[in-house]
Coordinates of C-alpha atoms in Angstrom, one line a residue:
X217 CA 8.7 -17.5 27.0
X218 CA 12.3 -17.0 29.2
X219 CA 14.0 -13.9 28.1
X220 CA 17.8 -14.1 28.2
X221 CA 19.8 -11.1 27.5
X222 CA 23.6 -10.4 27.1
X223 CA 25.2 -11.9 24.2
X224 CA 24.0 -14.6 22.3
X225 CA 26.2 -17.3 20.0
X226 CA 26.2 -16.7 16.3
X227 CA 26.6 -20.3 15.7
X228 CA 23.0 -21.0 16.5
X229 CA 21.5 -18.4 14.4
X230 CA 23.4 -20.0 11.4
X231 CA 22.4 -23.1 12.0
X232 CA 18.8 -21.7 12.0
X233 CA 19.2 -19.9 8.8
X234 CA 20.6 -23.2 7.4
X235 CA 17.4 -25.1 8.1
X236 CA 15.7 -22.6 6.8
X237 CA 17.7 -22.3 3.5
X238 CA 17.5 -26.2 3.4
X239 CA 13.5 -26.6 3.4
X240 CA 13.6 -23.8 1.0
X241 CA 15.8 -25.4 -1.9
X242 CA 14.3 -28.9 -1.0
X243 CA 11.3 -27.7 -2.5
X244 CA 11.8 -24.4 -4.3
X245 CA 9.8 -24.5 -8.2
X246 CA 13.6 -22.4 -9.9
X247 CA 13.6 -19.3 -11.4
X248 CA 12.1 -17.6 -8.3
X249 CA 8.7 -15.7 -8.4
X250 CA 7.0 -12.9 -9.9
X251 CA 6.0 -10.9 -6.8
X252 CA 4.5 -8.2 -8.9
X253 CA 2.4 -10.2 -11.1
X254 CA 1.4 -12.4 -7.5
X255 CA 0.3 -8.7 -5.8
X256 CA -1.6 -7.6 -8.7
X257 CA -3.7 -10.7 -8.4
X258 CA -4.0 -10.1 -4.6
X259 CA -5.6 -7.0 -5.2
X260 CA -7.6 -8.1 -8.0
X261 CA -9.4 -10.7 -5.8
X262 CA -11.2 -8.1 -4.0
X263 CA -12.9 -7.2 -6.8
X264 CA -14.6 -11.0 -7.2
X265 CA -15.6 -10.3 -3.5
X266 CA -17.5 -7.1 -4.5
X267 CA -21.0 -6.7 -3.0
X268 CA -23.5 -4.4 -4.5
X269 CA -23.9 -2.3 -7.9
X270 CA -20.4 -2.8 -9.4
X271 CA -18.6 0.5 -11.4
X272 CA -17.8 0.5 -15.1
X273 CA -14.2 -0.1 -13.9
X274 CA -15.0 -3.4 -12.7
X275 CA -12.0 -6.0 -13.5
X276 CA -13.4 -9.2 -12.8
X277 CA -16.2 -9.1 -15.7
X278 CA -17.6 -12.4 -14.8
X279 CA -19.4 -10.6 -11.7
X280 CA -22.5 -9.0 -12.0
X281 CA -24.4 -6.4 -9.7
X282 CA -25.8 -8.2 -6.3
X283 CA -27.4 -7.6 -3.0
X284 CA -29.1 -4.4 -4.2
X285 CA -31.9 -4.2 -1.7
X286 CA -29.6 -4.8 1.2
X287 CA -30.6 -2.9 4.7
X288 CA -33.9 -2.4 3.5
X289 CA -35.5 -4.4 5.7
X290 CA -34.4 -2.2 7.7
X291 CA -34.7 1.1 6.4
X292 CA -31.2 1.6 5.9
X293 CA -28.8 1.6 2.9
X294 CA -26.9 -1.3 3.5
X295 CA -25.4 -2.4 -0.3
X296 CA -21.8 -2.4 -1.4
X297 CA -19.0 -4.3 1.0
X298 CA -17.9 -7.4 0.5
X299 CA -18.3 -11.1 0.9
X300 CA -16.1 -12.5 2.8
X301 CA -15.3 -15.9 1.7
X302 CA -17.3 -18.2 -0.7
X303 CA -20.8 -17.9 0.2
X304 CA -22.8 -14.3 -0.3
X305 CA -23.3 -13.0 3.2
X306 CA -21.5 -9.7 4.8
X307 CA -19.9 -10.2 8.1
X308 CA -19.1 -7.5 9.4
X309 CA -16.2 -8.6 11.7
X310 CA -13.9 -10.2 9.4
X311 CA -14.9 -7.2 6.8
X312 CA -13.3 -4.7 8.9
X313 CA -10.5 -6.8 10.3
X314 CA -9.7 -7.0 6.3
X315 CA -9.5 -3.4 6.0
X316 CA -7.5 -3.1 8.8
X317 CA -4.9 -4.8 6.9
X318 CA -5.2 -3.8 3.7
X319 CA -5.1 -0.6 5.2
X320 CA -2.0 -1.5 7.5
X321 CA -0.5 -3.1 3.8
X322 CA -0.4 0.5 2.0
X323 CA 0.6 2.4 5.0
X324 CA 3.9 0.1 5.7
X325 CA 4.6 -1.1 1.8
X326 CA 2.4 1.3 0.0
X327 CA 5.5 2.6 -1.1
X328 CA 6.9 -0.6 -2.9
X329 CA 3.5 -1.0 -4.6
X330 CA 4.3 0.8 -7.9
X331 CA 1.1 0.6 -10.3
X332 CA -0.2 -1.4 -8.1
X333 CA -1.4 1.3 -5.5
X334 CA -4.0 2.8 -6.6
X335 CA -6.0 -0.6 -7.5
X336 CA -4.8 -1.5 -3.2
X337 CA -6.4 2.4 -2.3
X338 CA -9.6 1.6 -4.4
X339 CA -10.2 -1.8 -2.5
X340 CA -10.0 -0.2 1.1
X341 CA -12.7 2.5 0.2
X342 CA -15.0 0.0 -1.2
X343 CA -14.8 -1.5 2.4
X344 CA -14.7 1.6 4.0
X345 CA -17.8 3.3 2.1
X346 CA -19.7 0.7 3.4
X347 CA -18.5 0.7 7.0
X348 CA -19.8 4.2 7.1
X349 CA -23.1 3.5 5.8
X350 CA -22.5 0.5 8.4
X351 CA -22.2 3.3 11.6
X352 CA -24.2 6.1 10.7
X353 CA -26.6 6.1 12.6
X354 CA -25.0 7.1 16.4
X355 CA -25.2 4.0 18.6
X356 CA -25.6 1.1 16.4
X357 CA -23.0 -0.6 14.1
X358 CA -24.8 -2.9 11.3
X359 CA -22.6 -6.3 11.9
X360 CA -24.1 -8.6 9.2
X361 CA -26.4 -8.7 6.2
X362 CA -27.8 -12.2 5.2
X363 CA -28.6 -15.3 7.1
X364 CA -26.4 -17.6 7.3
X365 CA -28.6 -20.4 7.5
X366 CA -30.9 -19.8 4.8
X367 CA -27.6 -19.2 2.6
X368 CA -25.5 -21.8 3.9
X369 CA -28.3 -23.9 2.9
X370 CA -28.1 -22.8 -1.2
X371 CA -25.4 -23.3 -3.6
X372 CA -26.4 -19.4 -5.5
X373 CA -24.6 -17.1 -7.0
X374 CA -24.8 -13.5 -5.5
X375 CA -26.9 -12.3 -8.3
X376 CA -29.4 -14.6 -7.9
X377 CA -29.8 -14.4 -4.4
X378 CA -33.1 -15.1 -2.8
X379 CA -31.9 -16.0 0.7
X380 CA -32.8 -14.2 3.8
X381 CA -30.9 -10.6 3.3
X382 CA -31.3 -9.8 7.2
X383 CA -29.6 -6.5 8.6
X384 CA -28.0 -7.2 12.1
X385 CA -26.9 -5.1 14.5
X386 CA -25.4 -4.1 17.8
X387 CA -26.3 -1.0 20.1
X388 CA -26.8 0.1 23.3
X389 CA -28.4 -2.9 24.9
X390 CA -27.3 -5.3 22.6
X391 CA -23.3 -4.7 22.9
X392 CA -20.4 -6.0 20.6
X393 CA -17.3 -4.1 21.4
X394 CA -15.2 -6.3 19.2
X395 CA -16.8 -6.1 16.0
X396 CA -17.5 -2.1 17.1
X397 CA -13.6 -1.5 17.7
X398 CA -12.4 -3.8 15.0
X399 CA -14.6 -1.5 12.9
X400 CA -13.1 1.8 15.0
X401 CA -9.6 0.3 14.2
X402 CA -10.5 -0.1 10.3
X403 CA -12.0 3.6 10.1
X404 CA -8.9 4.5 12.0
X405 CA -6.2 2.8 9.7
X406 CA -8.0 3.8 6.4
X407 CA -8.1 7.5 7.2
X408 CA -4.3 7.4 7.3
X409 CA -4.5 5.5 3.9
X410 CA -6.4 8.7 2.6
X411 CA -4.9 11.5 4.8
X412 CA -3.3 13.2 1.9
X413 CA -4.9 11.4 -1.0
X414 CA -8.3 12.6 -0.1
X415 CA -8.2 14.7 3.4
X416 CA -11.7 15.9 3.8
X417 CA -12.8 11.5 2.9
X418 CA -9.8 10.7 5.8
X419 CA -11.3 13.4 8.5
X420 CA -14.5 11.9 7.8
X421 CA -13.7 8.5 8.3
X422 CA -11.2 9.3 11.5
X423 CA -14.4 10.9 13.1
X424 CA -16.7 7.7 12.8
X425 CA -13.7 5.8 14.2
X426 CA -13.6 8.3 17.2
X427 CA -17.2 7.5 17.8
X428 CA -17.5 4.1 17.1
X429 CA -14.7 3.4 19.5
X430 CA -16.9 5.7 22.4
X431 CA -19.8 3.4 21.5
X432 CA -17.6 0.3 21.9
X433 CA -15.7 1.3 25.3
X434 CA -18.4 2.7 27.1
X435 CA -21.1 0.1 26.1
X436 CA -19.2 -3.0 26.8
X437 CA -20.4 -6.9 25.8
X438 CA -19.1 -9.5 22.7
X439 CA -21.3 -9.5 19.9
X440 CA -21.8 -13.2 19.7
X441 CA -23.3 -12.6 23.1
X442 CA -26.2 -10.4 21.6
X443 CA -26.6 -11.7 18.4
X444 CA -26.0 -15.5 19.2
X445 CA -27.0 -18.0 16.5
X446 CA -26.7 -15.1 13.8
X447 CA -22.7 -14.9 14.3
X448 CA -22.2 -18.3 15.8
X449 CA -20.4 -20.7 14.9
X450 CA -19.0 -18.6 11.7
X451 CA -17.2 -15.5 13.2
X452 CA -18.4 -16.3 16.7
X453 CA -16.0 -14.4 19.1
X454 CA -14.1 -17.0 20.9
X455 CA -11.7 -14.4 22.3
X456 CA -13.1 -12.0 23.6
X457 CA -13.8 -8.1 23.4
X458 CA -10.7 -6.7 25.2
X459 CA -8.3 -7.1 22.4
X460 CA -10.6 -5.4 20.3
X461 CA -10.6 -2.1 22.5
X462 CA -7.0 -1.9 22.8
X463 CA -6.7 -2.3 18.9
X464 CA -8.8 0.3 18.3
X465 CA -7.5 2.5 20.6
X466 CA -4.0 1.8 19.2
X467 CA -4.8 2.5 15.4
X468 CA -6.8 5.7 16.2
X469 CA -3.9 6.8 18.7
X470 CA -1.7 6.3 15.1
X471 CA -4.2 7.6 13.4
X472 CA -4.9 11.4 15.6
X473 CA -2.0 11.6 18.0
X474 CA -4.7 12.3 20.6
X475 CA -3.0 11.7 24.0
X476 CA -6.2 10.1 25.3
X477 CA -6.0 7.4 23.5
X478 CA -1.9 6.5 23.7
X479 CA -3.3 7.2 28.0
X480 CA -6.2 4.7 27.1
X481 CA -3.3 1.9 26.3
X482 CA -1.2 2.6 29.3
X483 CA -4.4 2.1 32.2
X484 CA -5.8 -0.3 30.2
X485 CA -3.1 -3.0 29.3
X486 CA -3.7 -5.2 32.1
X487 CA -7.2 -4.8 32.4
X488 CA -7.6 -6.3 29.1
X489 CA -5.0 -8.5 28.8
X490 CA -2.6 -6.9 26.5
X491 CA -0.2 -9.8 27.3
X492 CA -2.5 -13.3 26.4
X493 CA -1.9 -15.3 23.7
X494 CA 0.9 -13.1 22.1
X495 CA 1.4 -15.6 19.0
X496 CA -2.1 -15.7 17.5
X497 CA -3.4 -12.7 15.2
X498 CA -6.4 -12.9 12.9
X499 CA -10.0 -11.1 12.6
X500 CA -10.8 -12.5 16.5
X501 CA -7.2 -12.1 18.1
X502 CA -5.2 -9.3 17.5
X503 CA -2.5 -9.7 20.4
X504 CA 0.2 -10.3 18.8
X505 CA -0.6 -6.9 16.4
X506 CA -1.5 -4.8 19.0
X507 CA 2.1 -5.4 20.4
X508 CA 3.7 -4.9 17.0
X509 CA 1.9 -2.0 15.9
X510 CA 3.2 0.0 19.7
X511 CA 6.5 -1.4 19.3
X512 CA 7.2 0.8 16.7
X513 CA 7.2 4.1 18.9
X514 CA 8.5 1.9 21.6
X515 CA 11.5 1.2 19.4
X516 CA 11.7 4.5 17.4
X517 CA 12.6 5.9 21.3
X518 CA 9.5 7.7 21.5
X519 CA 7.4 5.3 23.9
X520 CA 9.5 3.6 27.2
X521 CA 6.2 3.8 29.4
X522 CA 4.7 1.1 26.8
X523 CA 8.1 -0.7 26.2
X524 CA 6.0 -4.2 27.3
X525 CA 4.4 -4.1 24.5
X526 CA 7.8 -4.6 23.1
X527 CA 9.1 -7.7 25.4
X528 CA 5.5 -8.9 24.2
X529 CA 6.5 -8.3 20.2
X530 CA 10.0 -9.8 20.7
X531 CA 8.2 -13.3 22.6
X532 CA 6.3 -13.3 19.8
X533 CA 9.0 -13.5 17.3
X534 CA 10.4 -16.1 19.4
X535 CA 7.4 -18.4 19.5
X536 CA 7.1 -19.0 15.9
X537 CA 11.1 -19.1 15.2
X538 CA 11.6 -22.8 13.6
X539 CA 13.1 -24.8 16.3
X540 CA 11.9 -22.4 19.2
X541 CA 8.1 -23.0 18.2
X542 CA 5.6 -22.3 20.8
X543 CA 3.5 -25.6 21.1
X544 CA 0.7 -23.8 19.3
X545 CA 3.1 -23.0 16.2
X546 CA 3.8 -25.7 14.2
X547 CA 5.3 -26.3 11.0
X548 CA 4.5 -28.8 8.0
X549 CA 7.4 -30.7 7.1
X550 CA 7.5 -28.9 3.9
X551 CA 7.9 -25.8 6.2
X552 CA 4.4 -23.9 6.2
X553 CA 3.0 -22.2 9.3
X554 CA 0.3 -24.2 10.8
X555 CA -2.1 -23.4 13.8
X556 CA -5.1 -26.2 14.6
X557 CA -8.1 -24.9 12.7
X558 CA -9.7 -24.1 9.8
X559 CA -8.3 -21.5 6.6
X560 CA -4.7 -22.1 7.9
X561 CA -3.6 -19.7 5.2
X562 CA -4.9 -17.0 7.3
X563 CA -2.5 -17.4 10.2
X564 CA 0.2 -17.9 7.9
X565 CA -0.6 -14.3 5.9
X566 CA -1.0 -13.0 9.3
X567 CA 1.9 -13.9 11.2
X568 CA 4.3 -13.5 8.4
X569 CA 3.0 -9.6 7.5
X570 CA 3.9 -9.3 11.5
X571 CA 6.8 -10.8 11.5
X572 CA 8.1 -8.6 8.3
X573 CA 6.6 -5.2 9.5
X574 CA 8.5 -5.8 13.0
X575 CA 11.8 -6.4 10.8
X576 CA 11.5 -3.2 9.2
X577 CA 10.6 -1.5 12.7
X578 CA 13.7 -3.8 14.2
X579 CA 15.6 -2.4 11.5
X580 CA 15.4 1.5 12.1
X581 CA 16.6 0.6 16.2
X582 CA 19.1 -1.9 14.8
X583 CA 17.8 -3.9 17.4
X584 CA 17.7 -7.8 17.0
X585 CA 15.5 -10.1 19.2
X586 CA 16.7 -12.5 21.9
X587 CA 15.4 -15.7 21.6
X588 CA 17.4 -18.2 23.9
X589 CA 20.7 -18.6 22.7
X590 CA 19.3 -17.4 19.1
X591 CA 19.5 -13.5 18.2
X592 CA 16.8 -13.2 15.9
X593 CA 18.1 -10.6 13.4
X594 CA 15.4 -8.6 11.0
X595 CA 16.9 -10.2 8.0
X596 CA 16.3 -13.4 9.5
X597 CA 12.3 -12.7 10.1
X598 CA 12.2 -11.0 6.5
X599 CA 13.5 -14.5 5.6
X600 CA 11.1 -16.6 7.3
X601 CA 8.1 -14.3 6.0
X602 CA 9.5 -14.9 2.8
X603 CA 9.6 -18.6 3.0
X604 CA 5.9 -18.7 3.9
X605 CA 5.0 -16.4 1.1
X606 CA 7.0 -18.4 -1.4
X607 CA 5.4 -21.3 0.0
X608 CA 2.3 -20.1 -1.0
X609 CA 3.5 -19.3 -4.8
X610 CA 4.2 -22.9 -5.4
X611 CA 7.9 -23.7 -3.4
X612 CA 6.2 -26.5 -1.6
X613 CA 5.9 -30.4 -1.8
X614 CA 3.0 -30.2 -4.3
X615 CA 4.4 -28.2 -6.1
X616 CA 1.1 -25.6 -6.9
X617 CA 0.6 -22.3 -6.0
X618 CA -2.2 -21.5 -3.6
X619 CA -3.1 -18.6 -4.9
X620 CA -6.0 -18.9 -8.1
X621 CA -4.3 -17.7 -11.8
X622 CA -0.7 -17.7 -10.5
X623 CA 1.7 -20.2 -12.1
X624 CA 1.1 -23.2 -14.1
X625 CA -0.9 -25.2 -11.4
X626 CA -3.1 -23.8 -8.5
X627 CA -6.3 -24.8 -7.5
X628 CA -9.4 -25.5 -9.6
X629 CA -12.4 -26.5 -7.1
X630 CA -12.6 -24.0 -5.1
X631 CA -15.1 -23.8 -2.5
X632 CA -16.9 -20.2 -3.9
X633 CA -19.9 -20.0 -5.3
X634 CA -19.6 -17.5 -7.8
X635 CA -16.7 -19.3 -8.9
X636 CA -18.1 -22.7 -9.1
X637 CA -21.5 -22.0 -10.9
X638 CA -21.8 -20.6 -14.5
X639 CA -21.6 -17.1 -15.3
X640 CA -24.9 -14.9 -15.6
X641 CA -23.2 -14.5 -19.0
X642 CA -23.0 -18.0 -19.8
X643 CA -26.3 -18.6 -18.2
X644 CA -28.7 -15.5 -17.8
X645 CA -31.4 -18.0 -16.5
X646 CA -31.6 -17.8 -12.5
X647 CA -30.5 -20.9 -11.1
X648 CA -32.2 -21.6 -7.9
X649 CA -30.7 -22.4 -4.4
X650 CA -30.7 -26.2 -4.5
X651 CA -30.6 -26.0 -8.1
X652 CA -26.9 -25.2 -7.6
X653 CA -26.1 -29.0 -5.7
X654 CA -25.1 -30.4 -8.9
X655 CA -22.2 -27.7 -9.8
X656 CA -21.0 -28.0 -6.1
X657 CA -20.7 -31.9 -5.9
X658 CA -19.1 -31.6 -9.6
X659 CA -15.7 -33.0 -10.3
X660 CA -15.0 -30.4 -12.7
X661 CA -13.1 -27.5 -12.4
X662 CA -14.9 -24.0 -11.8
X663 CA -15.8 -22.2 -14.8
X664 CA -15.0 -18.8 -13.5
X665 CA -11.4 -18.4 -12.7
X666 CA -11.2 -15.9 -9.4
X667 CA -7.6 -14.7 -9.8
X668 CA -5.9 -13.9 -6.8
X669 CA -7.8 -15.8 -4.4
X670 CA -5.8 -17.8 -1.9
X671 CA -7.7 -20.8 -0.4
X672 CA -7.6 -21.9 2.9
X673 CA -4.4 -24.7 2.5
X674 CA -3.1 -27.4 2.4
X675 CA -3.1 -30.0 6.1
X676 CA -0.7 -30.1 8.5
X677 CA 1.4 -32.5 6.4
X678 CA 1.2 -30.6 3.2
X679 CA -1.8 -32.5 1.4
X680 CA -4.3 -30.9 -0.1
X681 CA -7.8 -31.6 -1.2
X682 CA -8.7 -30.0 -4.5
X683 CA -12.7 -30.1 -3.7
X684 CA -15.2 -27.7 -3.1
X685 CA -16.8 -30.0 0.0
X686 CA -13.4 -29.4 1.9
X687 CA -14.2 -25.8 2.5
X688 CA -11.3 -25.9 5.3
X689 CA -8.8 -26.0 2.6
X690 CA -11.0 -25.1 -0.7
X691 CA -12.2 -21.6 0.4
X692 CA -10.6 -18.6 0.0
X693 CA -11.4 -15.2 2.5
X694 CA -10.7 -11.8 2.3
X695 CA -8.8 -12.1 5.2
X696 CA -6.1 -14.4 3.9
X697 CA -5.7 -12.0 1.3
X698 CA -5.1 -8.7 3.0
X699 CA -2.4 -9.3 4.9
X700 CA -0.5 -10.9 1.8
X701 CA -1.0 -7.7 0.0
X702 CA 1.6 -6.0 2.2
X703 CA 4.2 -8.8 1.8
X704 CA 3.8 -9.1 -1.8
X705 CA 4.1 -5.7 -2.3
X706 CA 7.3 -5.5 0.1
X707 CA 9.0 -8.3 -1.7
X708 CA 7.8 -7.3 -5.4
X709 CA 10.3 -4.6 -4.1
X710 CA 13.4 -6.3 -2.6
X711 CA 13.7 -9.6 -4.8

């Protein structure tokens, strides 16, 4: 992306704000939305994800205790967690890249969260509890409990699961530094979460990060190399491990203010490519988020020798301006975010919490960001995060909210099982693996509403398929979510 400085017209950053304003009222529901009510239900969600015994506190009342046995096979504790999407296996990647950013949600807009905290502080130690059981054991990380064969091949609910509960994991000859510094990076994040809610809980997780991260740099590999067939193709790690090393290394320099680590960044940024692909973000790529996340000191003054990072942040923001779109950034005509893939809501959750966390950072250096002849202000970025965000609450051409229980019309078929097959409530006898077909292929809507859960969206020109078989669309992740929590909560605040 050319980078030109000096001064740059107004005229075209009005024009781009009037596109923007345009698709907005073109398809905008009136009356604007209830942020708080939407981030409540984003929290919520997690709780329908829940592996493991559940406690009395338990919200969603339609889930029921699962996966108690899990790690035994192993001889290890491995219950508790969460699923990730709609099926009842842990992945261990995508779990930790969620807690990453729930984590990263409270430590940026934990502040604008209200009543709303303490349910966002409970879901990232139900993730974290297990990603200590997960690493407790020095030089292995558990990566994955269940196969995802045998239970991609059942329509079950997680309390009846009799799939194959396999424990997974990487170690010393059998590498996977970027689920092992994804995880570093999740430990690292949450103990900042905790630091003075629960100090001796945040040392204790900052010290597994410290040695989860040792175990990832020094043993080097990508865990789809070593576990193969088990990963692949669900969370198969098409990018590669570097990202994941200088992620990690980023969150635990934020998280101890251990020179090593901010030292680690500076000799490593070429070596593993700090600079590639600096508009994609999600549990495989975190580019663009590593370059947001070191801006901050860059931009607070504190930082020149990382000031790329920066130049990286800022190309960013231009490649997914409307108008200036890098060719992998698209948008629907009704004005959604959309990247070639499955789950598009993901990117659009992702992108957007970057895009409004670098506003805020922008802000404080009352710096704007040069993008051709544009000057991309933070009030402009906070603007287009909104616009995805409200997209997502029902300001589209359809008309419905993404997001499960929020407004009058959202979607009803979503591709979950616990959703989609009857409560143990409603129906305490088991109902077997294939035995659950019928409930799946059903035209009916799911009995058990899972409020809060955003499904993967609609296509690339704003259709969507209300059925369970279009998982691409139908299925909603933990990783969508987390990212949304932090926007929610920031807008809740600044309607």
């Amino acid at each position: 992306m050319a980078r030109i400085s000096g001064h740059f017209p107004a005229f075209a950053a009005i024009t781009l704000l009037f596109l923007l304003l345009v698709t907005h009222l073109r398809h905008c529901s009136g009356g604007g939305h209830n942020y708080n009510d939407a981030l409540r239900k984003s929290i919520l969600f997690f709780e329908g994800q829940r592996s493991g015994k559940l406690p009395p506190d338990q919200r969603i009342r339609w889930r029921k205790d699962s996966a108690l046995h899990d790690g035994a096979t192993a001889g290890v504790d491995l219950t508790g967690g969460y699923y990730d999407a709609g099926d009842n296996i842990k992945f261990g990647f995508p779990m930790a890249f969620t807690i990453t950013m729930l984590s990263w949600s409270i430590i940026d807009f934990g502040r604008n969260m209200g009543g709303e905290l303490g349910n966002a502080v409970r879901a990232v130690k139900w993730g974290t509890n297990y990603l200590l059981k997960a690493t407790a054991k020095d030089g292995i990380v558990y990566v994955q409990v269940g196969d995802p064969l045998s239970d991609h091949n059942c329509w079950e609910r997680p309390e009846d699961m009799d799939t194959l509960r396999t424990a997974y994991k990487i170690d010393v000859n059998h590498p996977g530094s970027d689920v092992a510094g994804e995880t570093a990076a999740a430990l690292a994040a949450a103990s900042i979460v905790f630091r003075s809610r629960d100090p001796a809980y945040s040392r204790l997780l900052l010290n597994r990060a410290v040695k989860v991260f040792e175990f990832a740099d020094k043993h080097r590999g990508a865990y789809s190399s070593s576990l193969r067939s088990a990963v692949c193709p669900f969370y198969c790690d098409v990018n590669g491990y570097q990202d994941e090393l200088l992620w990690g290394a980023a969150w635990l320099h934020k998280a101890s203010r251990r020179r090593e680590y901010r030292e680690y960044i500076v000799r490593n940024e070429v070596v593993l490519r700090a600079g590639d692909t600096i508009n994609e973000f999600g549990w495989d790529n975190k580019h663009a988020g590593i370059n947001v996340l070191i801006s901050k000191e860059v931009l607070m003054g504190k930082a020149e020798d990382l000031k790329s990072f920066q130049i990286n942040a800022d190309d960013f923001v231009c490649s997914v301006l409307p108008g200036f779109s890098h060719s992998q950034v698209q948008y629907s005509p009704g004005g959604l975010i959309f990247k070639a893939g499955g789950s598009n809501m993901q990117h659009v959750t992702s992108l957007s919490f970057l895009l409004l966390a670098y506003s805020n950072y922008l802000s404080h250096a009352n710096h704007a960001v040069p993008c051709g002849e544009t000057a991309a202000s933070p009030a402009l970025l906070k603007r287009l995060a909104r616009r995805q965000v409200d997209y997502i609450l029902g300001d589209n051409p359809l008309r419905m909210s993404y997001m499960v229980g929020y407004g009058s019309r959202y979607p009803q078929r979503i591709h979950h099982r616990a959703s989609s097959l009857p409560s143990v409530a409603a129906h305490p006898a088991k109902i077997g693996c294939k035995a659950g077909s019928r409930y799946y292929l059903s035209p009916n809507p799911n009995p058990n509403i899972l409020v809060g859960a955003v499904v993967g969206g609609p296509n690339s020109s704003d259709s969507f398929p209300d059925s369970r078989p279009f998982f691409q669309e139908s299925e909603p992740t933990t990783y969508i979510n987390a990212p949304l929590v932090g926007l929610l909560a920031y807008f809740s605040a600044h309607q």
